[in-house]
CSV table of C-alpha atoms in Angstrom, one decimal:
chain,number,residue,atom,x,y,z
Z,1,UNK,CA,4.8,40.8,111.6
Z,2,UNK,CA,4.8,43.0,108.5
Z,3,UNK,CA,6.8,45.7,110.4
Z,4,UNK,CA,9.6,43.3,111.3
Z,5,UNK,CA,12.7,42.4,109.3
Z,6,UNK,CA,12.8,38.8,107.9
Z,7,UNK,CA,15.4,37.9,110.5
Z,8,UNK,CA,13.2,39.2,113.3
Z,9,UNK,CA,10.1,37.4,112.0
Z,10,UNK,CA,12.0,34.1,111.9
Z,11,UNK,CA,13.2,34.6,115.5
Z,12,UNK,CA,9.7,35.6,116.7
Z,13,UNK,CA,8.1,32.5,115.1
Z,14,UNK,CA,10.8,30.3,116.7
Z,15,UNK,CA,9.8,31.4,120.3
Z,16,UNK,CA,7.0,28.9,120.4
Z,17,UNK,CA,5.6,26.2,118.1
Z,18,UNK,CA,2.4,26.8,116.3
Z,19,UNK,CA,-0.9,24.9,117.0
Z,20,UNK,CA,-4.0,24.8,114.8
Z,21,UNK,CA,-7.2,26.2,116.2
Z,22,UNK,CA,-10.8,25.9,115.1
Z,23,UNK,CA,-13.2,28.7,114.4
Z,24,UNK,CA,-15.2,29.7,117.5
Z,25,UNK,CA,-12.4,28.7,120.0
Z,26,UNK,CA,-11.6,31.1,122.9
Z,27,UNK,CA,-8.0,32.1,123.1
Z,28,UNK,CA,-8.2,34.5,126.0
Z,29,UNK,CA,-10.8,34.9,128.7
Z,30,UNK,CA,-11.6,38.3,130.1
Z,31,UNK,CA,-10.5,38.7,133.7
Z,32,UNK,CA,-8.1,35.8,133.6
Z,33,UNK,CA,-5.2,36.4,136.1
Z,34,UNK,CA,-3.4,33.1,135.7
Z,35,UNK,CA,-1.9,33.4,132.3
Z,36,UNK,CA,0.0,36.2,130.5
Z,37,UNK,CA,1.0,34.6,127.2
Z,38,UNK,CA,1.1,36.5,123.9
Z,39,UNK,CA,-0.7,35.0,121.0
Z,40,UNK,CA,0.7,35.4,117.5
Z,41,UNK,CA,-1.8,34.7,114.7
Z,42,UNK,CA,-1.0,33.1,111.4
Z,43,UNK,CA,-3.2,31.9,108.5
Z,44,UNK,CA,-3.0,28.2,107.6
Z,45,UNK,CA,-0.9,27.8,104.4
Z,46,UNK,CA,-3.0,27.2,101.4
Z,47,UNK,CA,-6.2,28.3,103.0
Z,48,UNK,CA,-8.1,31.2,101.4
Z,49,UNK,CA,-9.5,32.6,104.7
Z,50,UNK,CA,-7.1,34.8,106.7
Z,51,UNK,CA,-6.6,34.2,110.4
Z,52,UNK,CA,-9.1,36.3,112.3
Z,53,UNK,CA,-10.1,36.8,115.9
Z,54,UNK,CA,-12.7,39.1,117.5
Z,55,UNK,CA,-11.8,41.0,120.7
Z,56,UNK,CA,-14.9,41.5,123.0
Z,57,UNK,CA,-15.3,43.3,126.3
Z,58,UNK,CA,-18.2,42.2,128.4
Z,59,UNK,CA,-19.7,44.8,130.7
Z,60,UNK,CA,-21.1,44.6,134.2
Z,61,UNK,CA,-24.4,45.8,132.9
Z,62,UNK,CA,-24.7,42.7,130.8
Z,63,UNK,CA,-23.8,44.4,127.5
Z,64,UNK,CA,-20.8,43.9,125.3
Z,65,UNK,CA,-18.5,46.0,123.2
Z,66,UNK,CA,-16.4,44.7,120.3
Z,67,UNK,CA,-13.0,46.3,120.7
Z,68,UNK,CA,-11.6,45.2,117.4
Z,69,UNK,CA,-10.6,42.5,114.9
Z,70,UNK,CA,-7.1,41.0,114.7
Z,71,UNK,CA,-5.8,39.1,111.7
Z,72,UNK,CA,-2.8,37.1,110.5
Z,73,UNK,CA,0.5,38.6,111.6
Z,74,UNK,CA,-1.1,40.4,114.6
Z,75,UNK,CA,-0.4,39.6,118.2
Z,76,UNK,CA,-3.0,39.6,120.9
Z,77,UNK,CA,-2.7,39.6,124.7
Z,78,UNK,CA,0.4,41.8,124.6
Z,79,UNK,CA,-0.9,44.4,127.1
Z,80,UNK,CA,-1.5,41.9,129.9
Z,81,UNK,CA,1.9,40.4,129.2
Z,82,UNK,CA,3.7,43.7,129.4
Z,83,UNK,CA,1.8,45.1,132.4
Z,84,UNK,CA,1.2,41.8,134.2
Z,85,UNK,CA,-2.4,42.7,134.6
Z,86,UNK,CA,-5.6,40.6,134.3
Z,87,UNK,CA,-7.0,40.1,130.8
Z,88,UNK,CA,-9.1,43.1,129.7
Z,89,UNK,CA,-11.1,41.3,127.0
Z,90,UNK,CA,-12.1,38.0,125.5
Z,91,UNK,CA,-10.5,36.9,122.3
Z,92,UNK,CA,-12.2,34.3,120.1
Z,93,UNK,CA,-11.2,32.8,116.8
Z,94,UNK,CA,-13.5,33.4,113.9
Z,95,UNK,CA,-11.6,31.2,111.3
Z,96,UNK,CA,-9.3,28.2,111.5
Z,97,UNK,CA,-5.8,29.4,112.1
Z,98,UNK,CA,-2.3,28.7,113.4
Z,99,UNK,CA,-1.4,30.2,116.8
Z,100,UNK,CA,2.0,30.6,118.5
Z,101,UNK,CA,1.5,30.9,122.2
Z,102,UNK,CA,4.6,32.8,123.4
Z,103,UNK,CA,5.5,33.1,127.1
Z,104,UNK,CA,5.4,36.8,128.3
Z,105,UNK,CA,9.1,36.7,129.4
Z,106,UNK,CA,10.2,35.2,126.1
Z,107,UNK,CA,8.3,37.9,124.3
Z,108,UNK,CA,9.7,40.8,126.3
Z,109,UNK,CA,13.2,39.4,126.0
Z,110,UNK,CA,12.8,39.3,122.2
Z,111,UNK,CA,11.7,42.9,122.2
Z,112,UNK,CA,14.7,43.9,124.3
Z,113,UNK,CA,17.0,42.2,121.9
Z,114,UNK,CA,15.4,44.1,118.9
Z,115,UNK,CA,14.6,47.8,119.6
Z,116,UNK,CA,13.0,47.9,116.1
Z,117,UNK,CA,10.5,45.3,117.4
Z,118,UNK,CA,9.6,47.6,120.3
Z,119,UNK,CA,9.0,50.3,117.8
Z,120,UNK,CA,6.8,48.0,115.7
Z,121,UNK,CA,4.8,47.0,118.8
Z,122,UNK,CA,4.3,50.7,119.8
Z,123,UNK,CA,3.0,51.6,116.4
Z,124,UNK,CA,0.6,48.6,116.4
Z,125,UNK,CA,-0.8,49.8,119.8
Z,126,UNK,CA,-1.0,53.3,118.5
Z,127,UNK,CA,-3.0,52.1,115.5
Z,128,UNK,CA,-5.4,50.3,117.7
Z,129,UNK,CA,-5.9,53.4,119.9
Z,130,UNK,CA,-6.5,55.4,116.7
Z,131,UNK,CA,-9.2,52.9,115.7
Z,132,UNK,CA,-10.9,53.3,119.1
Z,133,UNK,CA,-10.7,57.1,118.9
Z,134,UNK,CA,-12.4,57.1,115.4
Z,135,UNK,CA,-15.2,54.9,116.7
Z,136,UNK,CA,-15.8,57.3,119.6
Z,137,UNK,CA,-15.8,60.3,117.2
Z,138,UNK,CA,-18.2,58.5,114.8
Z,139,UNK,CA,-20.5,57.8,117.7
Z,140,UNK,CA,-20.5,61.5,118.7
Z,141,UNK,CA,-21.2,63.0,115.3
Z,142,UNK,CA,-22.8,60.5,112.9
Z,143,UNK,CA,-26.0,58.6,112.5
Z,144,UNK,CA,-26.1,54.8,112.8
Z,145,UNK,CA,-26.0,54.2,109.0
Z,146,UNK,CA,-22.9,56.4,108.6
Z,147,UNK,CA,-21.2,54.7,111.5
Z,148,UNK,CA,-21.9,51.3,110.0
Z,149,UNK,CA,-20.6,52.5,106.6
Z,150,UNK,CA,-17.4,53.9,108.1
Z,151,UNK,CA,-16.5,50.8,110.0
Z,152,UNK,CA,-17.3,48.4,107.1
Z,153,UNK,CA,-15.1,50.5,104.8
Z,154,UNK,CA,-12.3,50.5,107.3
Z,155,UNK,CA,-12.5,46.8,107.9
Z,156,UNK,CA,-12.6,46.1,104.2
Z,157,UNK,CA,-9.6,48.3,103.5
Z,158,UNK,CA,-7.6,46.5,106.2
Z,159,UNK,CA,-8.7,42.9,105.7
Z,160,UNK,CA,-10.8,42.7,102.6
Z,161,UNK,CA,-10.4,40.9,99.3
Z,162,UNK,CA,-10.8,42.7,96.0
Z,163,UNK,CA,-13.2,41.2,93.4
Z,164,UNK,CA,-13.2,41.4,89.7
Z,165,UNK,CA,-16.5,43.3,89.7
Z,166,UNK,CA,-14.9,46.2,91.6
Z,167,UNK,CA,-16.5,45.3,94.9
Z,168,UNK,CA,-14.7,44.1,98.0
Z,169,UNK,CA,-15.3,41.1,100.2
Z,170,UNK,CA,-15.1,42.3,103.8
Z,171,UNK,CA,-12.7,39.4,104.6
Z,172,UNK,CA,-14.3,38.9,108.0
Z,173,UNK,CA,-17.7,37.3,108.8
Z,174,UNK,CA,-19.7,39.7,111.1
Z,175,UNK,CA,-23.2,39.4,112.4
Z,176,UNK,CA,-25.6,42.4,112.8
Z,177,UNK,CA,-25.0,42.1,116.6
Z,178,UNK,CA,-21.3,42.3,116.2
Z,179,UNK,CA,-21.5,45.3,113.9
Z,180,UNK,CA,-23.8,46.9,116.5
Z,181,UNK,CA,-21.2,46.3,119.2
Z,182,UNK,CA,-18.5,47.9,116.9
Z,183,UNK,CA,-20.5,51.1,116.3
Z,184,UNK,CA,-22.3,51.4,119.6
Z,185,UNK,CA,-25.8,50.9,118.2
Z,186,UNK,CA,-28.9,48.7,118.6
Z,187,UNK,CA,-29.0,45.5,116.6
Z,188,UNK,CA,-32.3,46.5,114.9
Z,189,UNK,CA,-30.8,49.9,113.9
Z,190,UNK,CA,-27.9,48.1,112.2
Z,191,UNK,CA,-30.3,45.7,110.5
Z,192,UNK,CA,-32.1,48.6,109.0
Z,193,UNK,CA,-28.9,50.3,107.9
Z,194,UNK,CA,-27.7,47.1,106.2
Z,195,UNK,CA,-31.0,46.6,104.5
Z,196,UNK,CA,-30.8,50.2,103.2
Z,197,UNK,CA,-27.3,49.6,101.9
Z,198,UNK,CA,-28.5,46.5,100.0
Z,199,UNK,CA,-31.4,48.5,98.5
Z,200,UNK,CA,-28.8,51.0,97.3
Z,201,UNK,CA,-26.6,48.2,96.0
Z,202,UNK,CA,-23.8,49.3,98.4
Z,203,UNK,CA,-23.8,45.8,99.9
Z,204,UNK,CA,-24.2,42.9,97.5
Z,205,UNK,CA,-27.7,41.4,98.4
Z,206,UNK,CA,-26.9,38.1,96.8
Z,207,UNK,CA,-24.7,37.0,99.8
Z,208,UNK,CA,-26.3,35.9,103.0
Z,209,UNK,CA,-23.4,35.3,105.3
Z,210,UNK,CA,-20.5,37.2,104.0
Z,211,UNK,CA,-20.5,41.0,103.4
Z,212,UNK,CA,-19.5,42.3,100.0
Z,213,UNK,CA,-19.4,46.1,99.7
Z,214,UNK,CA,-19.0,48.8,97.1
Z,215,UNK,CA,-16.0,50.5,98.7
Z,216,UNK,CA,-16.3,53.8,96.9
Z,217,UNK,CA,-20.0,54.1,97.2
Z,218,UNK,CA,-19.9,53.2,100.9
Z,219,UNK,CA,-17.1,55.6,101.6
Z,220,UNK,CA,-19.1,58.4,100.1
Z,221,UNK,CA,-22.3,57.5,101.9
Z,222,UNK,CA,-23.7,60.4,104.1
C-alpha cells in the first residue's frame, strides 16, 4: 500500500469491502486448491496494535517453518492468485484486523490498469525473497544466538514501536517456537539465547509476553 499512489490505494480498497477478523483466525490454508483470493491487511482505526499475520509452511516430516510476517498494508495470497496454484502456506492472524478479500481476477485487472502497481508488487515479492535469502545465509554462517539477534532486529526495524527509553517494542508477539521456526533452530536453543539476551539487558526482562529489545546492542551482538 505504501508504494501506491493515493488514487491507486483508494481504487484497491474499493475492490472488496473490509471485514473484521479476530486474532488466531486462519485466512489461508496450506494446500487449498479451491480459492485464489488476495487478502489485503489493514489495522483497525484507533487500535494501537498493527495488523499482523504469520505465514507458516508445514512439512511432510511433521515440522514447520515460519516463512515470514505480514503487517498492515501488505497483501497475502498473491502468488496463488497470479499463478493459479494451490496455497503454499498457511496464514493466520495474530492480532485483530480488517481484511479485504479481493477476487484474483479483480486484483490482476487492477494491476493491468496500473503498471506502477505491478512494479510495487514485484518489489514486494523481491523484498520477501531477500528476507528468505538472509535467513538461509544466517543459518549457514552464524550460531543460534546471532541468528535470533538478527531476525529480532530486522522484525523490530520493520514493524517495531520506539519507546522513550531508547528500546524498541518488537511490534509482533512471537513465541520461542515461532522464533525457532524463523531461524531454523531448536526451541530449547532459542530459549537459551533469549535468556542470555535478558541477562545482557538486550531484551527487557520485565515483559513476559511481548519482546522489547535494545536495537543497537542487539544489532552489534556477535
